[in-house]
Each structure stands twice: as C-alpha cells, then as structure tokens.
Amino acid sequence: MSQTRDTGIADRAAELRAALVSDLRAQQKITSEVVEAAVRRVPRERFMPAGTDLDVAYGFDNSVVTKRDEHGLPISSVSAAYIQARMLEQAELAPGMTVLEIGSGGLNAAYLAEIVGPEGRVVSVDIDPEVIDRARTLLEENGYGSRVRVLVADAEHGVPDEGPFDAIIVTVGAWDIAPALLDQLREGGVIVLPLIMNAVTRTIGFRRDGDHLVSRSVEVAGFVPMQGDGAHPDRVFLLPDANGRHIRLLFDSGVPDHLDRLDGVLTTKRTELWSGVTIGNGVSFADLHLWFAWFLPGFCRVAADEGTDLAAERLWFPFGVVHGAGFAYLALRTAAQGEGFEFGARAFGPDGQRAAAAMVEQIRAWDRDGRDVEPRFGYWPTDSDHTQIPADAAVMDKTHGVISISWS
C-alpha cells in the first residue's frame, strides 16, 4: 500500500516537473539545454519543507519559506521556480565550471551540480548553521553530497581557500557587492545577484570586465535580505492616522531631513494629481518603480496597517515620496477611455501638492525617456577607473563603489 502510494507521488511529481519545464520554456525563463536538463532531472519536491503540496512545489512562481526569525519574518526560502531557472540562465553556466552559491538551501545547488557536471565544482555557503545543516542533509539524501561543498560563511568576507570562480550566484537581496567576492571572480566571470537600489531590487547578471562589472541581463524579482556584515536595514518612519494606526515609510538611503514635519499629515485633507500617462490592463510597469528609485528625491516604500485608509484602498504599488511637509504615494485610476489605468499621486500635508507634483513629473519623465527601454547597469568598485563610466549614466553610491544606470 505504502509503496503504491509512494509510486503514485513520484509519478505525479514527474508529471508536474515536465509541465513546469514546458511553462518555463514557454515563458523564456529556460532558454538553454543544460538548464532544462537540470530542472528535468532534480526532484524539486524533495528539497521542500515536509508537507509541502506538490502543486506548490512545482508552481511557476511559488516561493516556499523554510525558516523565519523570531518576529515571523522569512529569513530563508526556496525561490520560485521561474527565478531559479532565470538566474541559472543569467549565470551563463557550462560543464566544468567552478561555481559559488551564496544563500544555501540545497535545491539550487543540486541544479548547479547537474549543469557543471562531474568535472565542475559547486560551493554553497550560508551564514546560518541551521540552513547549512538542512542543505547538507538534503543534498546527501538526494545523491549530491559528494558534488557540492557546503560551508558556513559570511559571504561579505569571501570564501577562504576556495575559488577562483567562473560564476557566483547570490540568492539573497544584496545592497552592495563585497570586494572579497569580486576578488574571487575570474576575469570574464559572471556574478548574478538581486541588487537593491534605493529599495527596488533587480536580479542582474554582471560580467567582469577588467576593474568593473557590466550588466548582461536583468530580471524583476524579490528575495529575503542578506544577513551578516553585508546587511543593510531600512530606516523606518511611522505616520499615525487619526485612529492611531500607522503608515510606515521605509527608506533604503537618502532619508529626507526633518521628517518630524510630517507629524499629523494623515489627518489633513487628501489631494490628488494625475499625470495623463496610461498603462494597458495586465501590462507591467515595474521599470517605473526603478525610475522612481533613481530619479525621485525622497522616494520610499510604503506599508499600511490594517484599518488605515491606504490598506482599504489595497495599496498594490507601495511607493511614495516625501517632500518637505508633504507625503504622496503612487495611485492608479481607470483611464478616461475606459481601458487600462492612468498614473497619478495622492497626497497629504501642507506640501502634499508639491510631493504629488514631484511624483507626477517623474511619471511623465519615465513615459518620455525610460518606457520600453531596458536599462543597462555597471558596477564600479571604489578603486576602479570612474572616468570610464558612460557620460549618459546616472550613478548611485554604495559602500564599496557605485552603480551606474543608462536608459538610452
């Protein structure tokens, strides 16, 4: 009876795995034979927490939390299938390579082992010993114990006695790129990481080009944040409403001066300003968020407590701006023609109209100069030649260097 049930589960998993591969191919998240073969071969369900439904394990965009902190926030997870496949493609892997994975879990390391083959080498590290113990156990149970070296390490300091690496894949949100990691990346090697830029994340595939990195691919995705010495917590400011509930403004960097001027703004009359810029139903405008992060001073992420007006409004696009004694947030309304939506801003406070105008100005600038253009990124370490940064690029300061972005 048990054997029959186990066979049925394995058969069902195989069916779902084949269907997932077909979906990933159709959506162009898998584009190479080596990645397809790896995803077909590795039993994804065996790396999930006990009791995970097969349909969840093989969902296209389901991430599965494997560990939470004392506040219930996720600190380790199995990434969604589409982003795992995409990052494997972004890394431009081939048999025989030496690869470093930062942020362990077991499943992605198994994929890597399949791709680089017996002549390659995979090192997987995590700062959390419990996460490493779980990954090591799962890899051993599924036949990858001898093919992946699993280590406890804070990747901010590199991985001593390992490397150099042909590719590095970072599976946690990174605010900066540690010099120690770049020191272990070969010339021409690729590093793929979810890079946080003023609270907006893009998973970027960078190739090393002499003293700096140049982007080769970009994907929209979110990850649990990095821990250890590379962590960069947000600054959080609470705006109370008339009922004692709060809107939370989260700043990655560039916190405006005199935020105390916002005290009481949510009790003021709300105003609106609309841009005339529209978007079709179901069309992504993720790059508008990225544009805000780069070009909208006072930009922040917004989170609303249950019971607040913003929560009731279903704040799907949680981005805002602070300007003096004003706060505005991104809003959408049905377009005048009845198809799609118009972008605008809703605002509070004495300077609310100015805050809304600043946001609307950047919506129009994005529509004019950035819409439907895939941006190019560069990463320039502190000791690199910054005179080579493209003249048309904007730059953003980080601890160990600067990021450049070009929209032309």
Short mmCIF file of C-alpha atoms in Angstrom, two decimals:
data_model
loop_
_atom_site.label_atom_id
_atom_site.label_comp_id
_atom_site.label_asym_id
_atom_site.label_seq_id
_atom_site.Cartn_x
_atom_site.Cartn_y
_atom_site.Cartn_z
CA MET A 1 0.00 0.00 0.00
CA SER A 2 2.74 2.45 1.04
CA GLN A 3 4.89 1.52 -1.96
CA THR A 4 1.92 2.07 -4.28
CA ARG A 5 1.29 5.47 -2.70
CA ASP A 6 4.97 6.45 -2.99
CA THR A 7 4.99 5.41 -6.64
CA GLY A 8 1.90 7.49 -7.26
CA ILE A 9 3.50 10.54 -5.64
CA ALA A 10 6.67 10.10 -7.68
CA ASP A 11 4.66 9.75 -10.90
CA ARG A 12 2.62 12.86 -10.07
CA ALA A 13 5.83 14.80 -9.28
CA ALA A 14 7.32 13.73 -12.60
CA GLU A 15 4.22 14.96 -14.45
CA LEU A 16 4.33 18.31 -12.66
CA ARG A 17 8.06 18.61 -13.29
CA ALA A 18 7.57 18.10 -17.02
CA ALA A 19 4.72 20.63 -17.06
CA LEU A 20 6.85 23.15 -15.15
CA VAL A 21 9.69 22.80 -17.65
CA SER A 22 7.24 23.39 -20.51
CA ASP A 23 5.94 26.55 -18.79
CA LEU A 24 9.47 27.82 -18.09
CA ARG A 25 10.39 27.24 -21.74
CA ALA A 26 7.25 28.94 -22.99
CA GLN A 27 7.90 31.99 -20.79
CA GLN A 28 11.59 32.01 -21.86
CA LYS A 29 12.85 31.58 -18.30
CA ILE A 30 14.65 28.48 -19.58
CA THR A 31 16.49 29.09 -22.84
CA SER A 32 19.33 26.52 -22.82
CA GLU A 33 19.53 22.76 -22.96
CA VAL A 34 21.78 22.49 -19.88
CA VAL A 35 19.35 24.34 -17.61
CA GLU A 36 16.38 22.41 -18.99
CA ALA A 37 18.14 19.10 -18.35
CA ALA A 38 18.93 20.09 -14.76
CA VAL A 39 15.38 21.16 -13.94
CA ARG A 40 14.02 17.96 -15.51
CA ARG A 41 16.38 15.78 -13.50
CA VAL A 42 16.30 17.21 -9.96
CA PRO A 43 13.27 16.16 -7.85
CA ARG A 44 12.21 19.61 -6.67
CA GLU A 45 9.73 18.31 -4.10
CA ARG A 46 12.45 16.57 -2.07
CA PHE A 47 14.04 19.91 -1.17
CA MET A 48 10.83 21.42 0.18
CA PRO A 49 9.72 21.51 3.83
CA ALA A 50 7.81 18.40 4.94
CA GLY A 51 4.16 18.53 3.98
CA THR A 52 4.58 20.94 1.05
CA ASP A 53 1.91 20.20 -1.53
CA LEU A 54 3.28 19.02 -4.87
CA ASP A 55 1.34 21.72 -6.71
CA VAL A 56 3.05 24.34 -4.53
CA ALA A 57 6.48 22.76 -5.00
CA TYR A 58 6.05 22.84 -8.78
CA GLY A 59 4.29 26.18 -9.05
CA PHE A 60 5.76 28.58 -11.60
CA ASP A 61 6.09 31.48 -9.18
CA ASN A 62 5.71 29.93 -5.71
CA SER A 63 8.45 30.64 -3.20
CA VAL A 64 8.39 28.45 -0.07
CA VAL A 65 9.66 29.72 3.28
CA THR A 66 11.99 27.31 5.10
CA LYS A 67 12.88 29.43 8.14
CA ARG A 68 11.51 32.52 9.92
CA ASP A 69 13.03 34.79 12.53
CA GLU A 70 11.64 35.49 16.00
CA HIS A 71 9.24 38.05 14.51
CA GLY A 72 7.86 35.61 11.96
CA LEU A 73 9.67 37.24 9.04
CA PRO A 74 11.16 34.87 6.41
CA ILE A 75 14.95 34.61 6.51
CA SER A 76 15.41 31.56 4.27
CA SER A 77 13.30 30.16 1.47
CA VAL A 78 13.22 28.06 -1.67
CA SER A 79 12.98 30.57 -4.50
CA ALA A 80 10.22 30.43 -7.08
CA ALA A 81 10.94 28.11 -9.98
CA TYR A 82 10.92 30.87 -12.57
CA ILE A 83 13.59 32.96 -10.84
CA GLN A 84 15.77 29.91 -10.11
CA ALA A 85 15.68 28.97 -13.78
CA ARG A 86 16.26 32.55 -14.89
CA MET A 87 19.24 33.05 -12.58
CA LEU A 88 20.81 29.80 -13.79
CA GLU A 89 20.49 31.15 -17.33
CA GLN A 90 21.82 34.57 -16.32
CA ALA A 91 24.95 32.90 -14.91
CA GLU A 92 25.83 31.56 -18.39
CA LEU A 93 26.93 28.21 -16.93
CA ALA A 94 28.65 25.36 -18.72
CA PRO A 95 30.03 21.92 -17.80
CA GLY A 96 33.36 22.01 -15.98
CA MET A 97 32.85 25.40 -14.32
CA THR A 98 33.57 26.27 -10.70
CA VAL A 99 30.53 28.00 -9.18
CA LEU A 100 29.79 29.67 -5.85
CA GLU A 101 26.25 29.89 -4.47
CA ILE A 102 25.57 32.39 -1.66
CA GLY A 103 22.42 31.64 0.29
CA SER A 104 22.05 27.90 0.61
CA GLY A 105 19.02 25.64 0.57
CA GLY A 106 20.04 22.57 -1.39
CA LEU A 107 17.80 22.70 -4.45
CA ASN A 108 19.65 25.37 -6.40
CA ALA A 109 22.99 23.73 -5.56
CA ALA A 110 21.64 20.46 -6.98
CA TYR A 111 20.72 22.25 -10.20
CA LEU A 112 24.22 23.73 -10.34
CA ALA A 113 25.82 20.33 -9.80
CA GLU A 114 23.82 18.89 -12.67
CA ILE A 115 24.85 21.71 -15.00
CA VAL A 116 28.60 21.82 -14.27
CA GLY A 117 28.80 18.01 -14.19
CA PRO A 118 31.43 15.75 -12.62
CA GLU A 119 34.30 17.87 -13.95
CA GLY A 120 32.89 21.02 -12.36
CA ARG A 121 32.77 22.20 -8.78
CA VAL A 122 29.99 23.76 -6.68
CA VAL A 123 30.46 25.55 -3.35
CA SER A 124 27.33 26.61 -1.45
CA VAL A 125 27.58 28.90 1.60
CA ASP A 126 25.20 30.43 4.12
CA ILE A 127 25.71 32.42 7.30
CA ASP A 128 23.15 30.31 9.22
CA PRO A 129 24.41 26.92 10.51
CA GLU A 130 20.84 25.56 10.65
CA VAL A 131 20.28 26.40 7.00
CA ILE A 132 23.60 24.76 6.09
CA ASP A 133 22.76 21.61 8.08
CA ARG A 134 19.44 21.33 6.28
CA ALA A 135 21.02 21.86 2.86
CA ARG A 136 23.80 19.37 3.55
CA THR A 137 21.31 16.71 4.66
CA LEU A 138 19.05 17.18 1.64
CA LEU A 139 21.96 17.13 -0.80
CA GLU A 140 23.32 13.92 0.72
CA GLU A 141 19.89 12.25 0.72
CA ASN A 142 19.42 13.04 -2.95
CA GLY A 143 22.82 11.97 -4.24
CA TYR A 144 24.60 15.34 -4.37
CA GLY A 145 26.60 15.15 -1.14
CA SER A 146 29.89 14.47 -2.90
CA ARG A 147 29.20 17.01 -5.67
CA VAL A 148 28.55 20.13 -3.57
CA ARG A 149 30.78 21.57 -0.84
CA VAL A 150 28.53 23.19 1.77
CA LEU A 151 30.05 25.72 4.19
CA VAL A 152 29.03 28.16 6.91
CA ALA A 153 30.41 31.56 5.86
CA ASP A 154 29.57 35.25 5.79
CA ALA A 155 29.99 35.97 2.09
CA GLU A 156 30.81 39.62 2.82
CA HIS A 157 34.32 38.29 3.53
CA GLY A 158 34.52 35.87 0.62
CA VAL A 159 35.13 32.15 0.94
CA PRO A 160 38.72 31.50 2.08
CA ASP A 161 40.64 28.73 0.33
CA GLU A 162 38.03 28.47 -2.42
CA GLY A 163 37.82 29.82 -5.96
CA PRO A 164 38.55 31.50 -8.20
CA PHE A 165 35.01 31.13 -9.54
CA ASP A 166 33.71 31.19 -13.09
CA ALA A 167 30.31 32.23 -11.77
CA ILE A 168 28.80 33.43 -8.50
CA ILE A 169 25.05 33.27 -7.81
CA VAL A 170 23.70 35.24 -4.86
CA THR A 171 20.22 34.15 -3.74
CA VAL A 172 19.64 36.82 -1.08
CA GLY A 173 18.94 40.52 -1.50
CA ALA A 174 22.27 42.40 -1.64
CA TRP A 175 22.61 46.14 -1.01
CA ASP A 176 26.21 46.14 -2.27
CA ILE A 177 28.83 43.80 -3.75
CA ALA A 178 31.59 42.81 -1.35
CA PRO A 179 35.15 43.39 -2.65
CA ALA A 180 36.12 39.95 -1.35
CA LEU A 181 33.63 38.35 -3.74
CA LEU A 182 34.92 40.28 -6.73
CA ASP A 183 38.44 39.23 -5.79
CA GLN A 184 37.31 35.60 -6.22
CA LEU A 185 35.57 36.12 -9.58
CA ARG A 186 37.65 35.30 -12.63
CA GLU A 187 38.19 37.86 -15.38
CA GLY A 188 35.23 37.42 -17.71
CA GLY A 189 33.31 35.60 -14.98
CA VAL A 190 29.65 36.29 -14.20
CA ILE A 191 28.05 37.28 -10.91
CA VAL A 192 24.25 37.15 -10.65
CA LEU A 193 22.65 38.87 -7.68
CA PRO A 194 19.43 40.60 -6.57
CA LEU A 195 20.84 44.11 -6.20
CA ILE A 196 18.88 46.54 -4.02
CA MET A 197 18.88 50.08 -5.40
CA ASN A 198 17.08 52.55 -3.18
CA ALA A 199 14.59 49.88 -2.02
CA VAL A 200 13.92 48.47 -5.52
CA THR A 201 15.52 45.14 -6.43
CA ARG A 202 16.65 43.82 -9.79
CA THR A 203 18.38 40.49 -10.31
CA ILE A 204 21.27 41.46 -12.55
CA GLY A 205 23.72 39.26 -14.39
CA PHE A 206 27.05 41.14 -14.42
CA ARG A 207 30.16 40.10 -16.34
CA ARG A 208 33.56 41.13 -15.03
CA ASP A 209 35.30 43.47 -17.45
CA GLY A 210 38.69 44.44 -16.06
CA ASP A 211 38.21 46.60 -12.98
CA HIS A 212 34.39 46.82 -13.16
CA LEU A 213 31.21 44.89 -13.97
CA VAL A 214 28.82 45.34 -16.90
CA SER A 215 25.25 44.05 -16.99
CA ARG A 216 24.24 41.40 -19.48
CA SER A 217 20.74 40.55 -18.21
CA VAL A 218 18.12 41.90 -15.81
CA GLU A 219 15.15 40.22 -14.13
CA VAL A 220 12.44 41.52 -11.78
CA ALA A 221 12.46 39.50 -8.55
CA GLY A 222 12.48 39.87 -4.77
CA PHE A 223 14.48 37.95 -2.18
CA VAL A 224 14.88 37.72 1.58
CA PRO A 225 17.54 40.26 2.64
CA MET A 226 21.18 39.41 3.25
CA GLN A 227 22.28 38.81 6.84
CA GLY A 228 25.67 39.37 8.46
CA ASP A 229 28.13 42.16 7.75
CA GLY A 230 26.57 42.82 4.34
CA ALA A 231 23.11 43.54 5.78
CA HIS A 232 21.61 46.98 5.22
CA PRO A 233 18.39 47.51 7.21
CA ASP A 234 15.85 50.10 6.13
CA ARG A 235 15.20 53.24 8.14
CA VAL A 236 11.52 53.19 9.15
CA PHE A 237 9.36 56.23 9.94
CA LEU A 238 5.80 55.85 11.31
CA LEU A 239 2.99 58.18 10.21
CA PRO A 240 -0.01 57.90 12.56
CA ASP A 241 -3.52 58.41 11.27
CA ALA A 242 -6.47 59.84 13.21
CA ASN A 243 -7.32 56.39 14.63
CA GLY A 244 -3.85 55.62 15.99
CA ARG A 245 -2.94 53.23 13.17
CA HIS A 246 0.17 53.80 11.08
CA ILE A 247 1.58 54.13 7.62
CA ARG A 248 5.23 53.02 7.57
CA LEU A 249 7.70 54.81 5.33
CA LEU A 250 10.78 52.69 4.63
CA PHE A 251 13.92 54.41 3.37
CA ASP A 252 16.86 52.49 1.93
CA SER A 253 19.06 55.60 1.80
CA GLY A 254 18.74 59.33 1.27
CA VAL A 255 16.43 59.87 4.25
CA PRO A 256 14.97 63.41 3.98
CA ASP A 257 15.79 65.93 6.68
CA HIS A 258 13.23 66.97 9.27
CA LEU A 259 10.80 64.08 8.92
CA ASP A 260 9.13 65.41 12.06
CA ARG A 261 7.43 67.91 9.74
CA LEU A 262 5.19 65.02 8.64
CA ASP A 263 3.60 64.67 12.08
CA GLY A 264 -0.17 64.79 11.64
CA VAL A 265 -0.20 64.88 7.82
CA LEU A 266 -2.56 61.90 7.57
CA THR A 267 -5.21 63.91 9.40
CA THR A 268 -5.16 66.57 6.66
CA LYS A 269 -7.38 66.52 3.59
CA ARG A 270 -6.11 64.24 0.85
CA THR A 271 -5.41 65.74 -2.56
CA GLU A 272 -4.81 64.16 -5.97
CA LEU A 273 -2.82 64.93 -9.10
CA TRP A 274 -2.98 62.90 -12.30
CA SER A 275 -0.33 62.53 -14.99
CA GLY A 276 -2.19 61.77 -18.19
CA VAL A 277 0.15 58.76 -18.60
CA THR A 278 -1.72 55.48 -19.02
CA ILE A 279 -0.94 51.75 -18.97
CA GLY A 280 -2.88 48.86 -20.51
CA ASN A 281 -4.54 46.14 -18.49
CA GLY A 282 -2.07 43.46 -17.48
CA VAL A 283 0.98 45.38 -18.72
CA SER A 284 3.95 45.51 -16.37
CA PHE A 285 5.27 48.87 -15.27
CA ALA A 286 7.96 47.60 -12.91
CA ASP A 287 10.53 49.89 -14.50
CA LEU A 288 8.52 52.90 -13.32
CA HIS A 289 9.38 51.82 -9.76
CA LEU A 290 13.03 51.56 -10.76
CA TRP A 291 12.86 55.02 -12.33
CA PHE A 292 11.46 56.43 -9.07
CA ALA A 293 14.26 54.78 -7.10
CA TRP A 294 16.87 56.53 -9.23
CA PHE A 295 15.33 59.91 -10.01
CA LEU A 296 12.72 60.79 -7.36
CA PRO A 297 14.30 62.51 -4.31
CA GLY A 298 12.57 61.49 -1.09
CA PHE A 299 11.49 58.15 -2.59
CA CYS A 300 10.38 55.46 -0.13
CA ARG A 301 8.48 52.23 0.13
CA VAL A 302 5.13 52.35 1.91
CA ALA A 303 3.38 49.80 4.13
CA ALA A 304 -0.04 50.31 5.68
CA ASP A 305 -1.53 48.84 8.86
CA GLU A 306 -4.85 47.06 8.52
CA GLY A 307 -7.66 49.51 9.15
CA THR A 308 -5.96 52.52 7.57
CA ASP A 309 -7.44 54.19 4.51
CA LEU A 310 -4.43 53.14 2.42
CA ALA A 311 -4.90 49.50 3.42
CA ALA A 312 -8.57 49.71 2.48
CA GLU A 313 -7.52 51.15 -0.85
CA ARG A 314 -5.44 48.00 -1.46
CA LEU A 315 -2.08 49.64 -1.96
CA TRP A 316 -0.72 47.28 -4.60
CA PHE A 317 2.04 49.63 -5.69
CA PRO A 318 3.58 50.65 -2.37
CA PHE A 319 5.84 53.51 -3.37
CA GLY A 320 5.78 57.06 -2.10
CA VAL A 321 7.70 60.30 -1.83
CA VAL A 322 8.35 62.82 0.94
CA HIS A 323 8.74 66.47 0.04
CA GLY A 324 9.04 68.95 2.91
CA ALA A 325 5.85 68.65 4.96
CA GLY A 326 4.13 66.58 2.29
CA PHE A 327 3.74 62.86 1.58
CA ALA A 328 2.42 61.37 -1.67
CA TYR A 329 2.01 57.83 -2.95
CA LEU A 330 1.58 56.23 -6.37
CA ALA A 331 -2.06 55.79 -7.37
CA LEU A 332 -3.98 54.45 -10.36
CA ARG A 333 -7.46 55.16 -11.65
CA THR A 334 -9.39 53.85 -14.62
CA ALA A 335 -8.29 55.63 -17.78
CA ALA A 336 -10.68 58.12 -19.35
CA GLN A 337 -11.09 55.87 -22.38
CA GLY A 338 -12.21 53.03 -20.09
CA GLU A 339 -9.31 50.74 -21.00
CA GLY A 340 -6.31 50.45 -18.71
CA PHE A 341 -5.27 52.85 -15.99
CA GLU A 342 -3.88 56.34 -15.52
CA PHE A 343 -0.97 57.01 -13.17
CA GLY A 344 -1.14 59.70 -10.55
CA ALA A 345 -0.38 60.57 -6.95
CA ARG A 346 -2.48 61.02 -3.83
CA ALA A 347 -1.02 63.27 -1.17
CA PHE A 348 -1.32 64.66 2.36
CA GLY A 349 0.10 67.60 4.26
CA PRO A 350 0.85 71.30 3.65
CA ASP A 351 3.36 70.32 0.95
CA GLY A 352 1.26 67.45 -0.37
CA GLN A 353 0.65 69.06 -3.74
CA ARG A 354 4.40 69.59 -4.19
CA ALA A 355 5.08 65.96 -3.27
CA ALA A 356 2.44 64.79 -5.74
CA ALA A 357 3.83 67.11 -8.43
CA ALA A 358 7.32 65.68 -7.93
CA MET A 359 6.00 62.15 -8.41
CA VAL A 360 3.88 63.06 -11.45
CA GLU A 361 6.85 64.86 -13.01
CA GLN A 362 8.86 61.63 -12.82
CA ILE A 363 5.97 59.56 -14.16
CA ARG A 364 5.97 61.78 -17.23
CA ALA A 365 9.77 61.68 -17.49
CA TRP A 366 9.68 57.86 -17.39
CA ASP A 367 6.99 57.83 -20.06
CA ARG A 368 9.10 60.13 -22.23
CA ASP A 369 12.61 58.77 -21.67
CA GLY A 370 12.52 55.36 -19.97
CA ARG A 371 9.43 53.49 -21.00
CA ASP A 372 10.04 50.32 -23.04
CA VAL A 373 13.82 50.81 -22.71
CA GLU A 374 15.79 48.11 -20.91
CA PRO A 375 18.31 49.89 -18.69
CA ARG A 376 21.99 48.91 -18.63
CA PHE A 377 23.88 48.74 -15.36
CA GLY A 378 27.51 48.92 -14.36
CA TYR A 379 29.20 48.35 -11.03
CA TRP A 380 32.34 50.36 -10.36
CA PRO A 381 34.36 49.43 -7.24
CA THR A 382 35.93 52.27 -5.30
CA ASP A 383 39.37 51.56 -6.76
CA SER A 384 38.16 51.26 -10.39
CA ASP A 385 38.53 53.97 -13.05
CA HIS A 386 35.36 56.02 -12.63
CA THR A 387 36.30 58.22 -15.61
CA GLN A 388 35.14 55.31 -17.78
CA ILE A 389 31.55 55.49 -16.51
CA PRO A 390 29.37 56.32 -19.57
CA ALA A 391 28.65 60.02 -19.90
CA ASP A 392 24.89 59.41 -20.18
CA ALA A 393 24.74 57.33 -16.99
CA ALA A 394 23.33 58.22 -13.59
CA VAL A 395 25.21 56.88 -10.58
CA MET A 396 24.20 55.68 -7.13
CA ASP A 397 26.67 55.50 -4.25
CA LYS A 398 27.24 52.26 -2.37
CA THR A 399 29.66 51.36 0.41
CA HIS A 400 32.26 49.69 -1.82
CA GLY A 401 31.67 51.50 -5.10
CA VAL A 402 28.94 52.98 -7.30
CA ILE A 403 26.26 51.60 -9.59
CA SER A 404 25.66 53.25 -12.94
CA ILE A 405 22.46 53.08 -14.97
CA SER A 406 21.91 54.11 -18.59
CA TRP A 407 18.41 54.29 -20.06
CA SER A 408 19.34 55.40 -23.58
#
